[in-house]
mmCIF file of C-alpha atoms in Angstrom:
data_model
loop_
_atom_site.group_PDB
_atom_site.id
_atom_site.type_symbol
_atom_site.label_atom_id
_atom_site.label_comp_id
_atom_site.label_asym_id
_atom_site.label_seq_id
_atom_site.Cartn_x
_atom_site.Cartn_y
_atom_site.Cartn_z
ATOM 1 C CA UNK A 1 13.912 -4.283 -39.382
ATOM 2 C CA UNK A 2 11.336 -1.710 -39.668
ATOM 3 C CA UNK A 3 10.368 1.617 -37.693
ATOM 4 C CA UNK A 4 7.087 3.102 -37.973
ATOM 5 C CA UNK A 5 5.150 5.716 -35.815
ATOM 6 C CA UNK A 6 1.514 6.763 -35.743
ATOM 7 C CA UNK A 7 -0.233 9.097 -33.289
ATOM 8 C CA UNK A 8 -2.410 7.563 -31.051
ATOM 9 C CA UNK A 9 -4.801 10.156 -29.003
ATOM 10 C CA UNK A 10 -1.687 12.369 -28.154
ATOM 11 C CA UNK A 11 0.760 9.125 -27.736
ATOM 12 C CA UNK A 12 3.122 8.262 -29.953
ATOM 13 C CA UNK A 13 2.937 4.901 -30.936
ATOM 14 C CA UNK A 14 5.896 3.727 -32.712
ATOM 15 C CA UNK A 15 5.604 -0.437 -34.404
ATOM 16 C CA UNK A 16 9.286 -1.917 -34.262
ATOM 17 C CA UNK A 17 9.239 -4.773 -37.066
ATOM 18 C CA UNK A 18 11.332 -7.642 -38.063
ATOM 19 C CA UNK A 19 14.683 -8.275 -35.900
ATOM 20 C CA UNK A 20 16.400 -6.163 -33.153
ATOM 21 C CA UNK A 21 19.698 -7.938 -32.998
ATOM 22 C CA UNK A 22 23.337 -7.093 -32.910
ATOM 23 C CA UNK A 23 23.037 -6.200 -36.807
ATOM 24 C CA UNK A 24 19.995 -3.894 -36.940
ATOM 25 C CA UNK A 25 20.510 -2.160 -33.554
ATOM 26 C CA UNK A 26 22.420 0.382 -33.889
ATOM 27 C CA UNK A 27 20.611 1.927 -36.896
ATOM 28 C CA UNK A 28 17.836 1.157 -35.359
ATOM 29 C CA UNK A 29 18.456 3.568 -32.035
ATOM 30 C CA UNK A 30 19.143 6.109 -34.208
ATOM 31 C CA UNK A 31 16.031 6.082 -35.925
ATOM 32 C CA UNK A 32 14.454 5.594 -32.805
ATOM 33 C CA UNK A 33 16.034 8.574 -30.721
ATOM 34 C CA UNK A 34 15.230 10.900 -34.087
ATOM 35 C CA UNK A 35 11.582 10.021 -33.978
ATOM 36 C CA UNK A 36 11.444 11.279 -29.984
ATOM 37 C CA UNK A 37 12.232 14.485 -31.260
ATOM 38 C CA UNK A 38 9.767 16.788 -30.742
ATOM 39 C CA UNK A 39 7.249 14.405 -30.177
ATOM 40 C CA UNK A 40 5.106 14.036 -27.217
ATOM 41 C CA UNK A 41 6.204 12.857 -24.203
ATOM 42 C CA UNK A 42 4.551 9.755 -23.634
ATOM 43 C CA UNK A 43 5.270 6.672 -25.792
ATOM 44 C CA UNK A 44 3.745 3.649 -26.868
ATOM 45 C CA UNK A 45 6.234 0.847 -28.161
ATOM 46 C CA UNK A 46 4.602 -1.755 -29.969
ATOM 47 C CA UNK A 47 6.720 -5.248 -30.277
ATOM 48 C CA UNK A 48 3.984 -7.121 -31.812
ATOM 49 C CA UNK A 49 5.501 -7.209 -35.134
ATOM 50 C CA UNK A 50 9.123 -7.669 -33.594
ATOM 51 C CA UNK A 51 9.872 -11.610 -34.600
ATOM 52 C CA UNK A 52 13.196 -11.520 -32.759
ATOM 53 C CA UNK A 53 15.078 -9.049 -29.735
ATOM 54 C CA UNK A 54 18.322 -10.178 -28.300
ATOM 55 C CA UNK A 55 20.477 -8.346 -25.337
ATOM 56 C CA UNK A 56 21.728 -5.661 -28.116
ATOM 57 C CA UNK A 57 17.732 -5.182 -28.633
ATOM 58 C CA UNK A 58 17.029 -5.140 -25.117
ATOM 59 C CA UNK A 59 19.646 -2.234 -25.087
ATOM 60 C CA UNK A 60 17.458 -0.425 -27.583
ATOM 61 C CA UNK A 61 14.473 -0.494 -25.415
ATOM 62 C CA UNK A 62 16.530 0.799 -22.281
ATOM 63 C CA UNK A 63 17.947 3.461 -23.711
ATOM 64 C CA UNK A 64 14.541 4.290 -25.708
ATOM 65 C CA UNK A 65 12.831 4.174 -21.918
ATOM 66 C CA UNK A 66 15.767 6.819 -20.104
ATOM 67 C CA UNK A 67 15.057 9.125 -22.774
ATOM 68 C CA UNK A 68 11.726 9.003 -22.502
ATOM 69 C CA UNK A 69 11.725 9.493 -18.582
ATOM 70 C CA UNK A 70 14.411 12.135 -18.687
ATOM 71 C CA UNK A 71 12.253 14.078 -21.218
ATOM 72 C CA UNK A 72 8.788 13.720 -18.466
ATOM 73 C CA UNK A 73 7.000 11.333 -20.600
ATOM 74 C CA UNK A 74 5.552 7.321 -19.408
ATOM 75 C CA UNK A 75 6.388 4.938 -21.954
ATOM 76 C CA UNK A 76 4.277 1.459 -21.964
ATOM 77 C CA UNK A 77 5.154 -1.720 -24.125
ATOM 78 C CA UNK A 78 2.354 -3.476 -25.966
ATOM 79 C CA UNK A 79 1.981 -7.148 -28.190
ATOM 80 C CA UNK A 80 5.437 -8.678 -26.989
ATOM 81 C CA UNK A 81 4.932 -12.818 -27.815
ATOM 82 C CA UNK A 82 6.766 -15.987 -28.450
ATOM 83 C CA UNK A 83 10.225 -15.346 -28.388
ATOM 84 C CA UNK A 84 10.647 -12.075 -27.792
ATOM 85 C CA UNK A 85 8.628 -12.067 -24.463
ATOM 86 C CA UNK A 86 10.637 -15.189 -23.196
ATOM 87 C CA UNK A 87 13.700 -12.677 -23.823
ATOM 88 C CA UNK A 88 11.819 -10.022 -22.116
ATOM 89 C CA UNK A 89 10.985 -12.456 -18.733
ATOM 90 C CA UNK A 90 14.347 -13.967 -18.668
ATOM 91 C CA UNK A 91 16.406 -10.920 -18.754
ATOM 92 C CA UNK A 92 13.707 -9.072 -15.877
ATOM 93 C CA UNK A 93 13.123 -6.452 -18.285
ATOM 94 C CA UNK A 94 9.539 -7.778 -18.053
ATOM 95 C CA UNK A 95 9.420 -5.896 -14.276
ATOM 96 C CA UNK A 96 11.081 -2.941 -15.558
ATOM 97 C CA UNK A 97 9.327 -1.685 -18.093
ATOM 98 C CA UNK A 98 5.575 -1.229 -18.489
ATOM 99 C CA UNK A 99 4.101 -4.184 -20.469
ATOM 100 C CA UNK A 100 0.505 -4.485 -21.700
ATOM 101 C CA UNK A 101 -1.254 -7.379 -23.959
ATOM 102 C CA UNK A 102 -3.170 -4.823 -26.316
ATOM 103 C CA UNK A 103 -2.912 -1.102 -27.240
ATOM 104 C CA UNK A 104 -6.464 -0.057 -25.746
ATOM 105 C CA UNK A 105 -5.156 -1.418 -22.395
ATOM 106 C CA UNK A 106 -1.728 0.234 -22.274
ATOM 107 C CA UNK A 107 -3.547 3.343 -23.770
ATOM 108 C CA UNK A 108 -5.662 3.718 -20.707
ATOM 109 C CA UNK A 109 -3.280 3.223 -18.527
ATOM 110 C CA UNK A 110 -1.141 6.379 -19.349
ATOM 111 C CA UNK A 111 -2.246 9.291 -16.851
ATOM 112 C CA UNK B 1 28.073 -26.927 -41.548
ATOM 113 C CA UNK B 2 31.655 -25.010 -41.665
ATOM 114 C CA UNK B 3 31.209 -21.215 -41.411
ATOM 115 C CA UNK B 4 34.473 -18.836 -40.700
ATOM 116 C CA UNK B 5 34.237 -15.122 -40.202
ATOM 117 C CA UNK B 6 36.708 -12.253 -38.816
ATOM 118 C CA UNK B 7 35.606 -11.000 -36.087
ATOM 119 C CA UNK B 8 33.957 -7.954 -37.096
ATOM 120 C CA UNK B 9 30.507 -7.236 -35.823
ATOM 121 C CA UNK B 10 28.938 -6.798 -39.632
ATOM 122 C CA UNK B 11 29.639 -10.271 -39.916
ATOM 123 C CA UNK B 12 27.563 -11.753 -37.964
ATOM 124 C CA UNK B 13 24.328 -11.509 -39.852
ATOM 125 C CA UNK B 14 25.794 -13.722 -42.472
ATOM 126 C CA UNK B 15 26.647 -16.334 -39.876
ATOM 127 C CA UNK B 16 22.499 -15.951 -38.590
ATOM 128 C CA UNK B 17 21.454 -16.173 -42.481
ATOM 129 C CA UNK B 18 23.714 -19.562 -42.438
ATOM 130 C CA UNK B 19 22.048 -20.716 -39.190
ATOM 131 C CA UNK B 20 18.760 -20.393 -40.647
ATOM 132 C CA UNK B 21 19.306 -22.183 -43.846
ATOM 133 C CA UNK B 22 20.859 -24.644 -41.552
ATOM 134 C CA UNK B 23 17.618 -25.262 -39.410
ATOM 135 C CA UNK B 24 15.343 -24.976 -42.220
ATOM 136 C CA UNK B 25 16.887 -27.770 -44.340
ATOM 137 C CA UNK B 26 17.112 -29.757 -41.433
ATOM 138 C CA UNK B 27 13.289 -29.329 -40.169
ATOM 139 C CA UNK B 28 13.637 -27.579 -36.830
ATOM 140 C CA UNK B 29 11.052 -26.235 -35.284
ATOM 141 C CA UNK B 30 11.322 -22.404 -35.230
ATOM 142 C CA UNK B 31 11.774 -22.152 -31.120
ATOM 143 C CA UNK B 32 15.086 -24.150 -31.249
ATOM 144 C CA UNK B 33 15.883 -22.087 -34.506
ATOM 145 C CA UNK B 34 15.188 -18.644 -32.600
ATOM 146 C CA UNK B 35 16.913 -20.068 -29.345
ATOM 147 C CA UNK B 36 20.221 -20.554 -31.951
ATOM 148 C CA UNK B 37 19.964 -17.057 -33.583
ATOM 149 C CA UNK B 38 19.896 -15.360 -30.270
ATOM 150 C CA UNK B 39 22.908 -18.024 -28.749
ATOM 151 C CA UNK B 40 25.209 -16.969 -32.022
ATOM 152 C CA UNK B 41 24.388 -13.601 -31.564
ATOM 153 C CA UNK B 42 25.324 -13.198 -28.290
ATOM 154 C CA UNK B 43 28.006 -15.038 -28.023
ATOM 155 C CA UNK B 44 30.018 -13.761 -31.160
ATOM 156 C CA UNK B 45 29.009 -10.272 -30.022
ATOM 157 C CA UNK B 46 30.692 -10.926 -27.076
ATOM 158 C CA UNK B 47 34.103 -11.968 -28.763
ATOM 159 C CA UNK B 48 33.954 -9.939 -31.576
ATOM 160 C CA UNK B 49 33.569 -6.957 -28.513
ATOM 161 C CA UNK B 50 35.437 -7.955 -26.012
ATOM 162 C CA UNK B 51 37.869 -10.855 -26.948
ATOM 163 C CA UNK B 52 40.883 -9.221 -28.463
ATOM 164 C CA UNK B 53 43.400 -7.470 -27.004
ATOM 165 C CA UNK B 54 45.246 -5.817 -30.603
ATOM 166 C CA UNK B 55 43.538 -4.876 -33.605
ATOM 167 C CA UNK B 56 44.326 -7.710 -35.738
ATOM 168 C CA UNK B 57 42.491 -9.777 -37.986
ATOM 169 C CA UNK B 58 41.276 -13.306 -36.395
ATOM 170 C CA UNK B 59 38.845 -15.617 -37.841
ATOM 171 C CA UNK B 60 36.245 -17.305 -35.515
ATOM 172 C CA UNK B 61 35.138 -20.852 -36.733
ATOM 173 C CA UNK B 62 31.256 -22.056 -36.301
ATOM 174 C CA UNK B 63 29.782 -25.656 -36.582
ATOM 175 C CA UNK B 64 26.250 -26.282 -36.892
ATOM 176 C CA UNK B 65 25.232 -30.367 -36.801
ATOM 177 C CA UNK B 66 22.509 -32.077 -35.786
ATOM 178 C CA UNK B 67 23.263 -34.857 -32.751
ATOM 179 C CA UNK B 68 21.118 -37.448 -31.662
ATOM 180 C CA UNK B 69 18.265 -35.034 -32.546
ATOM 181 C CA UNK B 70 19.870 -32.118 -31.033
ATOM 182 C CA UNK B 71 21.195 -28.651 -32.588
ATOM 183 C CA UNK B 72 24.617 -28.495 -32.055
ATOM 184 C CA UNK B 73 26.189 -25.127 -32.121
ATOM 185 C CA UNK B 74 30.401 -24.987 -32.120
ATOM 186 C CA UNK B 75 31.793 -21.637 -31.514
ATOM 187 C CA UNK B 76 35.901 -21.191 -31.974
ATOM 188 C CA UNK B 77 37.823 -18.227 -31.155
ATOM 189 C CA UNK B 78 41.282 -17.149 -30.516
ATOM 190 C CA UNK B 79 40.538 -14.194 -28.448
ATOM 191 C CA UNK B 80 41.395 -14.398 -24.665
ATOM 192 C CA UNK B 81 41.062 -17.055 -22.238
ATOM 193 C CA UNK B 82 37.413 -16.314 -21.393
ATOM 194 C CA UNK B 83 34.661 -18.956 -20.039
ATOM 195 C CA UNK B 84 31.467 -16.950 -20.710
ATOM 196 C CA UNK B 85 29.241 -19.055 -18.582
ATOM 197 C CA UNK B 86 31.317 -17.830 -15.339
ATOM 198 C CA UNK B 87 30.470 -14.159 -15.830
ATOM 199 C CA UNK B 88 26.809 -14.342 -16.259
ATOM 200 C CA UNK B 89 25.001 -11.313 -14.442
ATOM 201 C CA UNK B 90 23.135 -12.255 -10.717
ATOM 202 C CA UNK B 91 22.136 -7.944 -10.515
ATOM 203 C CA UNK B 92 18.750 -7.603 -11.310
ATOM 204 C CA UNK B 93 17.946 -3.923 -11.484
ATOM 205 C CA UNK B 94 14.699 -2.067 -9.623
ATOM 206 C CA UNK B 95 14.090 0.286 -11.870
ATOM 207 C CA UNK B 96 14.696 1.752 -15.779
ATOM 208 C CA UNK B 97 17.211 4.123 -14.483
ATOM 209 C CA UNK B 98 19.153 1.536 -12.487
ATOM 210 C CA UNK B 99 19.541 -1.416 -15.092
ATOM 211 C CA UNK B 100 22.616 -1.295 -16.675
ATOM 212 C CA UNK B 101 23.047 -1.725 -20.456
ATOM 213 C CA UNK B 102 24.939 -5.656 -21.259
ATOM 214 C CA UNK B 103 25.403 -8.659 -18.613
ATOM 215 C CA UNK B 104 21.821 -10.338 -19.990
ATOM 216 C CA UNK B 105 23.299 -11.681 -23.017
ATOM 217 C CA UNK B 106 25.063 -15.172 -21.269
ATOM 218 C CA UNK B 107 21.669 -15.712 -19.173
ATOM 219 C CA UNK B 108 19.878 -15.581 -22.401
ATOM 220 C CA UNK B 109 22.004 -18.099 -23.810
ATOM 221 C CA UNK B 110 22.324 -20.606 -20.886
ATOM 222 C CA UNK B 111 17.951 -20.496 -19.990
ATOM 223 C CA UNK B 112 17.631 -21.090 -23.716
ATOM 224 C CA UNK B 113 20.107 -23.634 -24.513
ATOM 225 C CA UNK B 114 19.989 -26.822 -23.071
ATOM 226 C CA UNK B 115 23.272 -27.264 -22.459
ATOM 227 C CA UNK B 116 26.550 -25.194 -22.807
ATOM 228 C CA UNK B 117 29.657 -25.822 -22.260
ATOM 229 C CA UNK B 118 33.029 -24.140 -22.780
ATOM 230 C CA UNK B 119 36.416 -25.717 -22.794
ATOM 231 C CA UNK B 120 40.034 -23.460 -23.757
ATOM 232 C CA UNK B 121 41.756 -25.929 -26.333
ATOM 233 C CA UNK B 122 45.333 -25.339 -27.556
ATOM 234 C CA UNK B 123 45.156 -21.280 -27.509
ATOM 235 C CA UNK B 124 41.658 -21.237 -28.541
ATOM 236 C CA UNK B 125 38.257 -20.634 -26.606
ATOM 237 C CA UNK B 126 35.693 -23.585 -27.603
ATOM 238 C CA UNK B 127 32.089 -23.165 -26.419
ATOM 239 C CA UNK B 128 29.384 -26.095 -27.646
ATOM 240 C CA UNK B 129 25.941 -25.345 -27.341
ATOM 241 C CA UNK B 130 22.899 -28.358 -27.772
ATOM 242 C CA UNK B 131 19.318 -27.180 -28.158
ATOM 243 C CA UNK B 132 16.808 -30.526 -28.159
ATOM 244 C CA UNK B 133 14.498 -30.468 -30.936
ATOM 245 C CA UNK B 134 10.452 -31.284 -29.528
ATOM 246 C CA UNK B 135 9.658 -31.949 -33.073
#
């Protein structure tokens, strides 16, 4: 599992990579909740190169999207496929959180 | 395939390593693979989190075969009497602020499986998944 952020027109776009599962979750949070820090308020999370989420994952995300409100910022959720959007649909997270096919879309779409 | 661990939560990603070995050498197709990984993972989450009610050691037994072109996941615990697939979450939250973290895990198991089924069997919990192969 990999974290990586890059700033995308004043949104922080942050790639998750790899697996989000009960074994990489917890460090993962943490890296996640440090790199909110100071950082604009609006968020971009990019699952395209996430190969693999499961509900300890999904946990991530959640707690990734409070902070984000709580702080004033929008957070969308680009590139989710295969497996990890099935996870997404199934568990309804898919009409909870703000989910876009590409980066340019989800972009626009922050006010 | 035999696997035992104790139930300790940084064992599980041995048990996922196993599983993929497993469904590699056996020429699964990578959705019944990834339907596995996220089955084990929840469920031994589950037990390793909520099945015990002391702080002892206990060992939690997996077998992976392949039947009549199925996966066949066995998962063996000694934790408390607990049938997971009667405690899966109906709530579906409205909003971000509403959902409450855990209670996806079992529905994640039971869409993606094609069949689960869980049985207590002299002291121990038994559940036996089956994921079809389409290859």
């Amino acid at each position: 599992m990999n974290i990586s952020t890059r700033g995308l027109d004043g949104v922080l776009a942050i790639d998750i990579e790899g697996k989000l599962d009960t074994t990489t979750s917890a460090g993962a949070l943490d890296v996640l909740l440090q790199q909110l820090q100071g950082d604009p308020p609006n968020v971009l999370i990019n699952l395209a190169p996430l190969e693999f989420v499961s509900s300890a994952g999904l946990r991530v995300i959640l707690r990734v999207a409070k902070r984000v409100r709580a702080y004033g910022g929008a957070m969308k959720v680009t590139g989710a496929q295969g497996v990890v959007q099935e996870v997404l649909e199934i568990s309804g997270f898919d009409s909870l959180l703000d989910l876009y096919d590409d980066e340019n879309q989800a972009l626009a779409a922050f006010d | 395939m035999h696997i035992e661990i104790a139930n300790r939560l940084e064992d599980v990603a041995a048990v996922v390593t196993a599983l993929e070995a497993f469904c590699e050498n056996a020429g699964l197709d990578k959705t019944v693979t990834q339907a596995a990984e996220l089955a084990l993972d929840e469920l031994l989450t589950n037990i390793i989190s909520y099945g015990y009610v002391d702080d002892e050691p206990h060992n939690i037994e997996i077998d992976l075969g392949i039947d009549n072109h199925s996966l066949k996941l066995l998962v063996s615990d000694d934790g408390i009497a607990f049938n997971p697939f009667e405690h899966q979450a109906s709530y579906q939250a409205q909003s971000v602020e509403q959902q409450q973290p855990g209670g996806h895990g079992i529905r994640l198991v039971t869409t993606l499986m094609d069949q689960c089924v869980y049985q207590r069997t002299t002291g121990r919990n038994v559940v036996t998944l089956h994921k079809r192969s389409s290859a």
